[in-house]
GROMACS .gro file of C-alpha atoms in nm:
model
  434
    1UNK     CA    1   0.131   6.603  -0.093
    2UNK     CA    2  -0.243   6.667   0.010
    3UNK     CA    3  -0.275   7.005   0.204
    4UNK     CA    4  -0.528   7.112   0.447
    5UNK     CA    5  -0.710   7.404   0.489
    6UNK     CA    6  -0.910   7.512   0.790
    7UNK     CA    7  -1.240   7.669   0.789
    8UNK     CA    8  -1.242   8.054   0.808
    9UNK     CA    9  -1.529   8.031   1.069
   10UNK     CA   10  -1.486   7.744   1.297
   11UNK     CA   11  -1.750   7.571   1.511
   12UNK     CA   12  -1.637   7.356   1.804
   13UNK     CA   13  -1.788   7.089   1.595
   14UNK     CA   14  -1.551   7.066   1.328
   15UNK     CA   15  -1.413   6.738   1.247
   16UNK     CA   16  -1.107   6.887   1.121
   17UNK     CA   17  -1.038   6.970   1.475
   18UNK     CA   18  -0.784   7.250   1.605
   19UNK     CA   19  -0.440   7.095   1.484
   20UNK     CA   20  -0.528   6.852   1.206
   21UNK     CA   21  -0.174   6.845   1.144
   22UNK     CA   22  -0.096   6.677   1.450
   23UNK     CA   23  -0.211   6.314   1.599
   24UNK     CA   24  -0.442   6.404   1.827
   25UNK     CA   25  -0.367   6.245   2.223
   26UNK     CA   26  -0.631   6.094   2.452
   27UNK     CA   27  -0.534   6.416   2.658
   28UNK     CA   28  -0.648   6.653   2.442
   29UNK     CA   29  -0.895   6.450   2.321
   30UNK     CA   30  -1.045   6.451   2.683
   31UNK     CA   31  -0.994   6.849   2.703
   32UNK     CA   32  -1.250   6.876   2.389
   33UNK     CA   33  -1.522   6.729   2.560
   34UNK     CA   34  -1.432   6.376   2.426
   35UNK     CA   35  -1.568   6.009   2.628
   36UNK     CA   36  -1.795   6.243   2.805
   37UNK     CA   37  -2.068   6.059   2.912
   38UNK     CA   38  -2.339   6.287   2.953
   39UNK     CA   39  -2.533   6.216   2.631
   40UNK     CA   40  -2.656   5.883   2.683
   41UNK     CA   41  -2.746   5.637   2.414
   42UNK     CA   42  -3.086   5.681   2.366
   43UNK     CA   43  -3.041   6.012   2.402
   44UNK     CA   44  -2.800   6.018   2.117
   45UNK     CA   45  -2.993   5.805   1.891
   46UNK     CA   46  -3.276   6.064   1.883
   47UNK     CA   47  -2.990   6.372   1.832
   48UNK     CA   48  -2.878   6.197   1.523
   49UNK     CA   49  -3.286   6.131   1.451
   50UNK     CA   50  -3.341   6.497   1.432
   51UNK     CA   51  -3.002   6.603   1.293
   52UNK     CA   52  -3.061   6.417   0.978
   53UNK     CA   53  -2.673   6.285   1.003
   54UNK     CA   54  -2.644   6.065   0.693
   55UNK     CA   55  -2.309   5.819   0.661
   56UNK     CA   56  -2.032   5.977   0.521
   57UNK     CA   57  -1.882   5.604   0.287
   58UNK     CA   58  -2.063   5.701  -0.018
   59UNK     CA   59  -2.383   5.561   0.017
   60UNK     CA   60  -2.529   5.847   0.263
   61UNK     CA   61  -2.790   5.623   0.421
   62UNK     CA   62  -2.943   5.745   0.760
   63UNK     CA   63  -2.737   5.761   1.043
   64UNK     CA   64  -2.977   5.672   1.271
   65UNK     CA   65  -3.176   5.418   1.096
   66UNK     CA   66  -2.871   5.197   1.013
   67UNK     CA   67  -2.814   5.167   1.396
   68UNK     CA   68  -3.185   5.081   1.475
   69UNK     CA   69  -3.157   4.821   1.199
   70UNK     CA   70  -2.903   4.626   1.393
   71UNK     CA   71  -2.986   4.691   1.733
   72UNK     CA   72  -3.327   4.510   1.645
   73UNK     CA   73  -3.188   4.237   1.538
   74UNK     CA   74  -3.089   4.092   1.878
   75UNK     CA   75  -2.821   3.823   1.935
   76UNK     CA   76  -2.469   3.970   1.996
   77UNK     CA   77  -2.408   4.288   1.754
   78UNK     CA   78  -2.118   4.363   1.635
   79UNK     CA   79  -1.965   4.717   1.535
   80UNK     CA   80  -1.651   4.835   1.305
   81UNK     CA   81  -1.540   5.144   1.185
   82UNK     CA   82  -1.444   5.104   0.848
   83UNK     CA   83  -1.160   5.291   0.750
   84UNK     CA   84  -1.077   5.142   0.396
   85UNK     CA   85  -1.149   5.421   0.157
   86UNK     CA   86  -1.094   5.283  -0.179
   87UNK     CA   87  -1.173   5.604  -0.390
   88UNK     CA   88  -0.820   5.659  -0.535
   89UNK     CA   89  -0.943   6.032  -0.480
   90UNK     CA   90  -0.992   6.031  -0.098
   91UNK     CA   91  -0.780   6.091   0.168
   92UNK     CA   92  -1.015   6.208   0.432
   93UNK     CA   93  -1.062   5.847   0.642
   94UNK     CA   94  -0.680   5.732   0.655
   95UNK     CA   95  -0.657   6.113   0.782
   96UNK     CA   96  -0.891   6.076   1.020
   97UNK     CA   97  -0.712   5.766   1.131
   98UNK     CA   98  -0.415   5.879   1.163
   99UNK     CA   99  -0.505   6.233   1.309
  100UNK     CA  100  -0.811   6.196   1.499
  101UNK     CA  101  -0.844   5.836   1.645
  102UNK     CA  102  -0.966   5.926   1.984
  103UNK     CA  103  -1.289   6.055   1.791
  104UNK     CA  104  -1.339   5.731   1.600
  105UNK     CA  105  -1.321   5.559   1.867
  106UNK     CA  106  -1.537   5.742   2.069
  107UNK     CA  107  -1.763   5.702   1.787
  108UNK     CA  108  -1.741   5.345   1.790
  109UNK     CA  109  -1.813   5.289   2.153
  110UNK     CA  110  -2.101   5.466   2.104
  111UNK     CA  111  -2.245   5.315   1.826
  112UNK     CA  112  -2.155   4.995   2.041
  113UNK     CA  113  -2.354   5.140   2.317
  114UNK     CA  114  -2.693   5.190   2.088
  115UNK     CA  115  -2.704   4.916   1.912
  116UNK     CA  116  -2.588   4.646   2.241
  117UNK     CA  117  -2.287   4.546   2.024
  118UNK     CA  118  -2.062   4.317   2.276
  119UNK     CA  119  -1.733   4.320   2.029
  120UNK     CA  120  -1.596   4.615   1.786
  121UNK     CA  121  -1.326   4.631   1.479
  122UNK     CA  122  -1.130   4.913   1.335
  123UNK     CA  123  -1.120   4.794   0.962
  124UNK     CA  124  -0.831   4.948   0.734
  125UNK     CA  125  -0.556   4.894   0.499
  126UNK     CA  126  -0.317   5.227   0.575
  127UNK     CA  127  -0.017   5.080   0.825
  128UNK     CA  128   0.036   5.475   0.953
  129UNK     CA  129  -0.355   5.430   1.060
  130UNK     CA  130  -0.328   5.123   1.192
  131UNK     CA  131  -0.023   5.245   1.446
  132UNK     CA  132  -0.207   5.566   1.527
  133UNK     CA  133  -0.516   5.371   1.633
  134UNK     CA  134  -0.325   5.092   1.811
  135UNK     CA  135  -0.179   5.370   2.002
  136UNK     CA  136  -0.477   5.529   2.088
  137UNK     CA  137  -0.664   5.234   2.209
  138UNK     CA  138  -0.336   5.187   2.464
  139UNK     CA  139  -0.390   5.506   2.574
  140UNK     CA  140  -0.714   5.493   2.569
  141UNK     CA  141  -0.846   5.159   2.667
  142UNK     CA  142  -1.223   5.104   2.588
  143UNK     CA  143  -1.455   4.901   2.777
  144UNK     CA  144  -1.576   4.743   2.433
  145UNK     CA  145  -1.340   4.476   2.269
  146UNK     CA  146  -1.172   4.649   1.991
  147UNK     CA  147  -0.962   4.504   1.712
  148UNK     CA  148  -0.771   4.630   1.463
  149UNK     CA  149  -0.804   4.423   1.142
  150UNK     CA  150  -0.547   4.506   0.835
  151UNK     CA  151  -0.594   4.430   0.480
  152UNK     CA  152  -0.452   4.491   0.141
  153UNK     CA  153  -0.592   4.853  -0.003
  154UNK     CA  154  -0.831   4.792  -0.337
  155UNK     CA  155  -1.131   4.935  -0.438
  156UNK     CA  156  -1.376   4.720  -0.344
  157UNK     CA  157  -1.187   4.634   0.022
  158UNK     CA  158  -1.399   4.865   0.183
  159UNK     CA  159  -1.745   4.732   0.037
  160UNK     CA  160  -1.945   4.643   0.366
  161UNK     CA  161  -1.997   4.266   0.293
  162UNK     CA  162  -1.582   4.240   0.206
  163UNK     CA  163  -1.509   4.412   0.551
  164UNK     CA  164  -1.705   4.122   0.700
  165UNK     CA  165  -1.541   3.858   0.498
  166UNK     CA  166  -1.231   3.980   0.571
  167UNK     CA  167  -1.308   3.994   0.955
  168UNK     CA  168  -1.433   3.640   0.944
  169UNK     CA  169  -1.085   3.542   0.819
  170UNK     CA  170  -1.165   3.531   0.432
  171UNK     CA  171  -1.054   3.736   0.125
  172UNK     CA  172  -1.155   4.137   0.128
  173UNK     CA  173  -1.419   4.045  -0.166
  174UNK     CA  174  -1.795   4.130  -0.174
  175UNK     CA  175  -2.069   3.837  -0.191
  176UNK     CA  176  -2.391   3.824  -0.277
  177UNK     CA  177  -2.693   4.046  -0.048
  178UNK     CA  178  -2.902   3.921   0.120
  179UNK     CA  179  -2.824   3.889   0.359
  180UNK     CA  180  -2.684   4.244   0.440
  181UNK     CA  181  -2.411   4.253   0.754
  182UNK     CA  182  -2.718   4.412   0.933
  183UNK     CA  183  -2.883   4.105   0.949
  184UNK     CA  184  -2.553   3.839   0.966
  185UNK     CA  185  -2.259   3.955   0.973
  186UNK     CA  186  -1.923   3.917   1.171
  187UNK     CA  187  -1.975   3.574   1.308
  188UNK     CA  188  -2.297   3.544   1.207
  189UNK     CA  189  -2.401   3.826   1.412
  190UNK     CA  190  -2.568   4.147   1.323
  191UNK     CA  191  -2.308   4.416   1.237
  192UNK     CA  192  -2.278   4.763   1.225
  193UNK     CA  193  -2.016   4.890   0.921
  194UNK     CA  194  -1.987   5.229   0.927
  195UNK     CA  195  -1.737   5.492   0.785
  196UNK     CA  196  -1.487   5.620   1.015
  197UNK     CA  197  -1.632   6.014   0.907
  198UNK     CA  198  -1.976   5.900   1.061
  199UNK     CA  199  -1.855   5.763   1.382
  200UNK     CA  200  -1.675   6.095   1.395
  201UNK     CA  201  -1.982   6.302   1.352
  202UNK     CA  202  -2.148   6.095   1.614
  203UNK     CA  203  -1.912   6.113   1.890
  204UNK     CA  204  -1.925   6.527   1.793
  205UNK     CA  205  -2.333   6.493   1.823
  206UNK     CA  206  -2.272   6.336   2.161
  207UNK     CA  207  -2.044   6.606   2.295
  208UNK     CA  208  -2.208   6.894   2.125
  209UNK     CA  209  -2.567   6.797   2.057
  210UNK     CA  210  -2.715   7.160   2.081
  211UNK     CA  211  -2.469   7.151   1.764
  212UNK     CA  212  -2.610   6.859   1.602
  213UNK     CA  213  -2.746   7.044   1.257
  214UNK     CA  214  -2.437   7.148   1.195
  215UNK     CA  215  -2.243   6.894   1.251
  216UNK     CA  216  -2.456   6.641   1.022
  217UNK     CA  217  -2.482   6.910   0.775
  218UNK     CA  218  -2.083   7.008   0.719
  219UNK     CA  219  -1.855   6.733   0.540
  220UNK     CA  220  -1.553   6.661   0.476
  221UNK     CA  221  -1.438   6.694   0.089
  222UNK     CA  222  -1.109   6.580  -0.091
  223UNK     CA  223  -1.036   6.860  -0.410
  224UNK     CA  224  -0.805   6.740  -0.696
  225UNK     CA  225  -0.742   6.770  -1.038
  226UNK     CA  226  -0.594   7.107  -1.098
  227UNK     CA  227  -0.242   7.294  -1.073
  228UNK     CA  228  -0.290   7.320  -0.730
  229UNK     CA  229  -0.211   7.009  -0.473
  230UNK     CA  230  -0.479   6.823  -0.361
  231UNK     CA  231  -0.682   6.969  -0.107
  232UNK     CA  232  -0.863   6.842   0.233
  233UNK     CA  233  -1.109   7.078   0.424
  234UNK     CA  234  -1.458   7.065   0.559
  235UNK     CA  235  -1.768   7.286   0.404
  236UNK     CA  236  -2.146   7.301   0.504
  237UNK     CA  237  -2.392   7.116   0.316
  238UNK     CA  238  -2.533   7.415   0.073
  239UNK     CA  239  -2.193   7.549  -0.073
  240UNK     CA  240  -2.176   7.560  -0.446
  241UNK     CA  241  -1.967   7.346  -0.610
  242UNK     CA  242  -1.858   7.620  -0.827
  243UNK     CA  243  -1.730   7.809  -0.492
  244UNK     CA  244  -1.498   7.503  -0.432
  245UNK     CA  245  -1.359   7.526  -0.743
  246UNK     CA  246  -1.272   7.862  -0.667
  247UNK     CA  247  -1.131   7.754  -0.336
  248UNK     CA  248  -0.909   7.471  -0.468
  249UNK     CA  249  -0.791   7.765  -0.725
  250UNK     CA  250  -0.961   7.567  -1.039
  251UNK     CA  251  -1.231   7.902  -1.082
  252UNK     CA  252  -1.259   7.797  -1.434
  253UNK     CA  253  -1.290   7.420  -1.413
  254UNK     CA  254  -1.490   7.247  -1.722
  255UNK     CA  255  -1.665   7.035  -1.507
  256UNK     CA  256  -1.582   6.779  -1.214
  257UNK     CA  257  -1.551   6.412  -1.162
  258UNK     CA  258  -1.779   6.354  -0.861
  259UNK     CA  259  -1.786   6.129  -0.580
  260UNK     CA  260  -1.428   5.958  -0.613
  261UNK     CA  261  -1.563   5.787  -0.901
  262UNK     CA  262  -1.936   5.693  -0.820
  263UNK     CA  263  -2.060   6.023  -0.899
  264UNK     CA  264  -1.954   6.026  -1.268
  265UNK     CA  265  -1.852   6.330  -1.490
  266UNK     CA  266  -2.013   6.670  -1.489
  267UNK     CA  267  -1.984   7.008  -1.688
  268UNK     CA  268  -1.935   7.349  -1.628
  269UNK     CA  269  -2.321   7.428  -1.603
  270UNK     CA  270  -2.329   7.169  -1.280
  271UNK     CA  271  -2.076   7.356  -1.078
  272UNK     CA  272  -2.384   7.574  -0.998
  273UNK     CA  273  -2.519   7.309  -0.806
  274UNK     CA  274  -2.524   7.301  -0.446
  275UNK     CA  275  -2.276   7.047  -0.215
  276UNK     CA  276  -2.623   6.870  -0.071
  277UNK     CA  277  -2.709   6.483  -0.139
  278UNK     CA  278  -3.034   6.514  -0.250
  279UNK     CA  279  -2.968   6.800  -0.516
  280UNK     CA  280  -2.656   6.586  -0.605
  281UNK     CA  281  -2.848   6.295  -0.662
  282UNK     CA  282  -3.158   6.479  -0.873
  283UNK     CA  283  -2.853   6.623  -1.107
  284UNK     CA  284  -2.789   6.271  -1.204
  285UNK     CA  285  -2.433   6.258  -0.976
  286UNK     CA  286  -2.347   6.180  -0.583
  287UNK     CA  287  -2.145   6.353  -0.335
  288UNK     CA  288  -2.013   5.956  -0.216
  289UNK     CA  289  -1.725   6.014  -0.020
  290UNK     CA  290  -1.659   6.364  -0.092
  291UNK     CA  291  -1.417   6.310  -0.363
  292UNK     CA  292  -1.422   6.649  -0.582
  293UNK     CA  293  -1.165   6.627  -0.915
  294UNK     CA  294  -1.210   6.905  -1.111
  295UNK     CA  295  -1.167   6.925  -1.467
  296UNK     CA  296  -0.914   7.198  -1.562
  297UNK     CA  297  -0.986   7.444  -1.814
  298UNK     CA  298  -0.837   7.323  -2.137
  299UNK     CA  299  -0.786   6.943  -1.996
  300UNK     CA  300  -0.971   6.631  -2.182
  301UNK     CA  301  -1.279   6.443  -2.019
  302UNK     CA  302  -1.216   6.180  -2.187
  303UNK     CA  303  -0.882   6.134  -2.075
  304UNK     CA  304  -1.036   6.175  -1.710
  305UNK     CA  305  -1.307   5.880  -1.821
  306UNK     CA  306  -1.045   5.676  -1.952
  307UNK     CA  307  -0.810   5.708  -1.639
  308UNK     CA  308  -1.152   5.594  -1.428
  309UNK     CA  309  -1.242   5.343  -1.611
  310UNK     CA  310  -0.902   5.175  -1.631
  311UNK     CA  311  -0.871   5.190  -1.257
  312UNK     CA  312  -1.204   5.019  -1.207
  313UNK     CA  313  -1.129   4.759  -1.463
  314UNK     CA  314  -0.771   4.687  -1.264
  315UNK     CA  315  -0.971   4.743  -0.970
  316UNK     CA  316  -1.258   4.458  -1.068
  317UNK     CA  317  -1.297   4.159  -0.729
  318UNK     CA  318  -1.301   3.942  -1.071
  319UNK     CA  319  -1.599   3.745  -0.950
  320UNK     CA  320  -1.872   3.825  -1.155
  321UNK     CA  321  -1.816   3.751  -1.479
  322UNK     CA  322  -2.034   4.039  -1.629
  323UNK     CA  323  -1.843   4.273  -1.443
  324UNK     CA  324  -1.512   4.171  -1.538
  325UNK     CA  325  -1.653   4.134  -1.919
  326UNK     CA  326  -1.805   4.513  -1.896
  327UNK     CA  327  -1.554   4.749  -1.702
  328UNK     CA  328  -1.244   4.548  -1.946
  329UNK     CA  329  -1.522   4.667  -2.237
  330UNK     CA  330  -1.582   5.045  -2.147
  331UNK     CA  331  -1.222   5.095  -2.051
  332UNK     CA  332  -1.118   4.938  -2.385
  333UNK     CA  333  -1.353   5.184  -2.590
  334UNK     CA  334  -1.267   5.478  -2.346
  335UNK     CA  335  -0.910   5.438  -2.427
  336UNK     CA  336  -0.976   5.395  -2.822
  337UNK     CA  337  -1.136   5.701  -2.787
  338UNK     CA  338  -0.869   5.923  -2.564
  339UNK     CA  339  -0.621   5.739  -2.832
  340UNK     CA  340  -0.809   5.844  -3.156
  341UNK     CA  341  -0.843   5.445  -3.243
  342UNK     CA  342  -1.192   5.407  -3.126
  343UNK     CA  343  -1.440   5.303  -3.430
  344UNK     CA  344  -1.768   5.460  -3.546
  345UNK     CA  345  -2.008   5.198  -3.310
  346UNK     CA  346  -1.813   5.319  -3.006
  347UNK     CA  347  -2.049   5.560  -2.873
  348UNK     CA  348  -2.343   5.370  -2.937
  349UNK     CA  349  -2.158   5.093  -2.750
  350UNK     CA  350  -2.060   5.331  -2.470
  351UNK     CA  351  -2.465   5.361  -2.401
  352UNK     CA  352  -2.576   5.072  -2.420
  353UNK     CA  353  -2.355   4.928  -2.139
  354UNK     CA  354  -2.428   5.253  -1.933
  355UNK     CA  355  -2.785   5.173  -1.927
  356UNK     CA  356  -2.758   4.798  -1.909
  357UNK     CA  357  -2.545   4.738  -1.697
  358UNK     CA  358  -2.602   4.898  -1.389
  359UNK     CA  359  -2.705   4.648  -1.098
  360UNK     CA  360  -2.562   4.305  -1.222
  361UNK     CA  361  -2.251   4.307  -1.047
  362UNK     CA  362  -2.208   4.201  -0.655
  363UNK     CA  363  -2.092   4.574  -0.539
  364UNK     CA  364  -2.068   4.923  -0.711
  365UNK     CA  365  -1.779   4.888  -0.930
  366UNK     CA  366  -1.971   4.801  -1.216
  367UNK     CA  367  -2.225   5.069  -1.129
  368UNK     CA  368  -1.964   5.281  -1.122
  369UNK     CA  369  -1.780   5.173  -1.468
  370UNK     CA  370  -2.128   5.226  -1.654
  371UNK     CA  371  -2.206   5.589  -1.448
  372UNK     CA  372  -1.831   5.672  -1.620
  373UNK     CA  373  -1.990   5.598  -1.932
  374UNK     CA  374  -2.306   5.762  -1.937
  375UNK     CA  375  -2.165   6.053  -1.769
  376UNK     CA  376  -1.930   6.162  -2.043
  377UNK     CA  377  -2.174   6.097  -2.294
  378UNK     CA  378  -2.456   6.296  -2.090
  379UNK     CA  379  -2.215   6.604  -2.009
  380UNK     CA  380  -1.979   6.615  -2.315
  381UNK     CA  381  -2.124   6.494  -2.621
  382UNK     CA  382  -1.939   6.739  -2.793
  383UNK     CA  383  -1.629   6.616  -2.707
  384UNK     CA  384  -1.702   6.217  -2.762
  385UNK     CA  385  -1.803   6.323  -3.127
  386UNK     CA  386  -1.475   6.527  -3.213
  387UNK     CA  387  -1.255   6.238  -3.069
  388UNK     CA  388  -1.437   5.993  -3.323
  389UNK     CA  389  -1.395   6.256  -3.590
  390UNK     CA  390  -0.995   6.284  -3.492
  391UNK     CA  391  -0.722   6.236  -3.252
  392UNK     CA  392  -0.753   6.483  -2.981
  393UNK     CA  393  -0.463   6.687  -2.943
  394UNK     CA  394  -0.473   6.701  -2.541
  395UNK     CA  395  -0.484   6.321  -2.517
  396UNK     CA  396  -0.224   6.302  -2.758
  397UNK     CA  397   0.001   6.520  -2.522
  398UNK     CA  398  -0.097   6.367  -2.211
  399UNK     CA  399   0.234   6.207  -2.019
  400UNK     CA  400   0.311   5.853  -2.114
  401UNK     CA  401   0.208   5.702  -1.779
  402UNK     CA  402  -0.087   5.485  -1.605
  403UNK     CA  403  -0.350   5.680  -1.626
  404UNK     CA  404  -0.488   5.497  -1.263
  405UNK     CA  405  -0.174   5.749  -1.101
  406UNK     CA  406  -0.370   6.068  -1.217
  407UNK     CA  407  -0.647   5.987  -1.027
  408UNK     CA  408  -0.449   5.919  -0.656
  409UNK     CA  409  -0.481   6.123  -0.358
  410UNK     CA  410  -0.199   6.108  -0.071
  411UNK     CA  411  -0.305   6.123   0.282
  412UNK     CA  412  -0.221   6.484   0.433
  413UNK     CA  413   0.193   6.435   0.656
  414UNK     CA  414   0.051   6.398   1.039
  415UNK     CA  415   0.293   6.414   1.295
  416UNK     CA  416   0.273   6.244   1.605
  417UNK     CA  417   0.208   6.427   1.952
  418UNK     CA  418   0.460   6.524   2.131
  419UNK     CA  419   0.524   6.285   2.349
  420UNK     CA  420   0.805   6.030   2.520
  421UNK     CA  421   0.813   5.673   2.577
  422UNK     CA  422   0.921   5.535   2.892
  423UNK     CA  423   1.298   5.600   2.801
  424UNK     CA  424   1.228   5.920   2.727
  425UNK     CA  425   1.270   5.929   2.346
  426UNK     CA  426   1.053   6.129   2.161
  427UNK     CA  427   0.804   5.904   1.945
  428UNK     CA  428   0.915   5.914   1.599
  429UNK     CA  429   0.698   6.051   1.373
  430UNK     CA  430   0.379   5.835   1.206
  431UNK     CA  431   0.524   5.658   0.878
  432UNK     CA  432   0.306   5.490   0.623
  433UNK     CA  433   0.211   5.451   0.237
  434UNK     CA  434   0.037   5.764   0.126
   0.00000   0.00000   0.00000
């Protein structure tokens, strides 16, 4: 089961909150500052201007500028919080869900409130989020419309033009941009889709905006991979990868799968880098959702690139046929080569698709099949050559099992507040796939 670990030093802007073991009530919510309405909208808008907060889904586009892009698009916006994480690696949004809804919300109505948005949705796939939210919004009623829309959980659910298909009634599969939901989305209408961790961070700005830097500058972060259990916690922007390893008790790690799986593989050498988008991205890897699996010392890369690509391919929407043609092909050589089957031409296959085949698909998954690819051969060359010279003996003792289950994150338990229906029996605690 997925821990969580506080902060040593604690700003009132924490996401984590107080008790992130506990659902939080619209009572306490209240007593945190929460629906104030002091900071208006346009005052908001220009806190999360200057803060710099970027969205927290993977892409980390501009906070701010998203929600100008739909506001001036007239008609009758739309706005959901998108709480379908498909990074079998993250646990941080169904968390948030289930542990903090009062925030998300808040968030939403807010984001409603800047861009004119007349309607909202809370978009997910966890049934323990989906009661914790329902209950919030009944004790919490917003003036803005809010829906909760359910839908099965797979990797490319949560890609912003399959949230609006699935809203409009349709299957949770990505289509072809443009146009993007920001110019006709739910209905038609302009949309705002926007991860559950931003909404969060904006509600925070709005309660707290002398504490706006920090707030768009801390994250929250998922660590995996090692002896340890999985790990959720929030860091500044700035914080060395290397010191999370060291946190998540991995001091040692060989490197790090990054972003879920967007972010590809790295070595030891990039654990040096700092937790900050832009030094991310010039390394050649992303932060994306936060997703952190470390690579423990004596474990197999490969076996970690296999296990992601397999996913993906399982994972494919199986609508464009060069994307369910190249993840099925770099999976296939990545196991050959965890296996100690994989032929001479394999690595020279391996980089070919990594380069070519980056942008042809409808969403990321391809992307992220080919980053997979070029990753490992980028960051350990040493090992893809010694697995085509023979069969590696870690692979070889690796359990007997999908791979895909290596890779999975459970949400951290959240119990509910302690509360009493009208009866007077205590409200059982919130139950759910993890």
């Amino acid at each position: 089961m997925t821990t969580i670990r506080l902060p040593t030093a604690r700003p009132p802007g924490t996401v984590l909150g107080a008790a992130p073991q506990v659902a939080e009530s619209a009572d306490a919510y209240r007593a945190t500052g929460g629906y104030d309405g002091a900071t208006g909208p346009e005052e908001l808008l220009a806190h999360l201007a200057a803060s710099g907060l970027r969205g927290r889904g993977g892409a980390g586009f501009p906070a701010a500028v998203k929600l100008r892009s739909v506001r001036g698009r007239g008609g009758s916006p739309v706005v959901v919080a998108n709480g379908e994480e498909g990074e079998p690696g993250s646990a941080k949004d169904r968390w948030l869900l289930r542990a903090r809804p009062h925030l998300v919300l808040d968030g939403l109505a807010r984001a409603a409130a800047i861009t004119g948005a007349v309607r909202g949705f809370v978009y997910l796939s966890d049934p323990a989020a989906g009661e914790s939210v329902r209950r919030a919004l009944a004790e919490h009623p917003p003036r803005l419309p809010v829906e909760v829309v359910e839908t099965g959980h797979t990797y490319v659910a949560g890609e912003e033009t399959a949230v609006v298909r699935r809203i409009d009634g349709g299957p949770a599969l990505p289509t072809a941009k443009p146009p993007r939901p920001f110019e006709r989305g739910v209905g038609g209408e302009p949309t705002l889709v926007s991860n559950v961790e931003t909404l969060a961070r904006i509600a925070l700005t709005a309660a707290r905006p002398g504490l706006r830097r920090v707030i768009a500058r801390s994250t929250l972060v998922t660590l995996s991979g090692g002896p340890a259990t999985p790990l959720l916690t929030e860091v500044p922007y700035g914080i060395t990868l290397r010191t999370l390893a060291r946190r998540y008790g991995t001091p040692d790690a060989a490197g790090a799968l990054m972003g879920g799986l967007f972010g590809g593989l790295v070595d030891a050498r990039a654990l040096e880098l700092p937790l900050e988008p832009g030094a991310l991205t010039d390394a050649g890897t992303a932060l994306g959702c936060g997703a952190i699996r470390f690579l423990a010392p004596g474990g197999c890369p490969v076996a970690t690139a296999a296990d992601a690509a397999a996913h993906l391919a399982a994972e494919s929407a199986r609508q464009c046929g060069v994307c369910v043609s190249g993840t099925a092909a770099v999976a296939k050589a990545l196991s050959g080569l965890a296996a100690g089957t994989a032929g001479p031409d394999t690595a020279d296959s391996l980089l070919r698709w990594s380069q070519g085949l980056t942008g042809r698909g409808a969403c990321g998954l391809l992307d992220a099949a080919a980053g997979i690819a070029g990753s490992l051969l980028r960051s350990f060359p040493g090992h893809v050559r010694s697995h085509l010279a023979a069969p590696c003996p870690v692979c070889a003792d690796a359990p007997n099992q999908d791979g895909r289950r290596r890779l999975a994150v459970a949400v951290p338990e959240v119990a509910s507040p302690l509360t009493a229906s009208a009866s007077g029996t205590p409200v059982p605690a919130l139950k759910g796939t993890p």
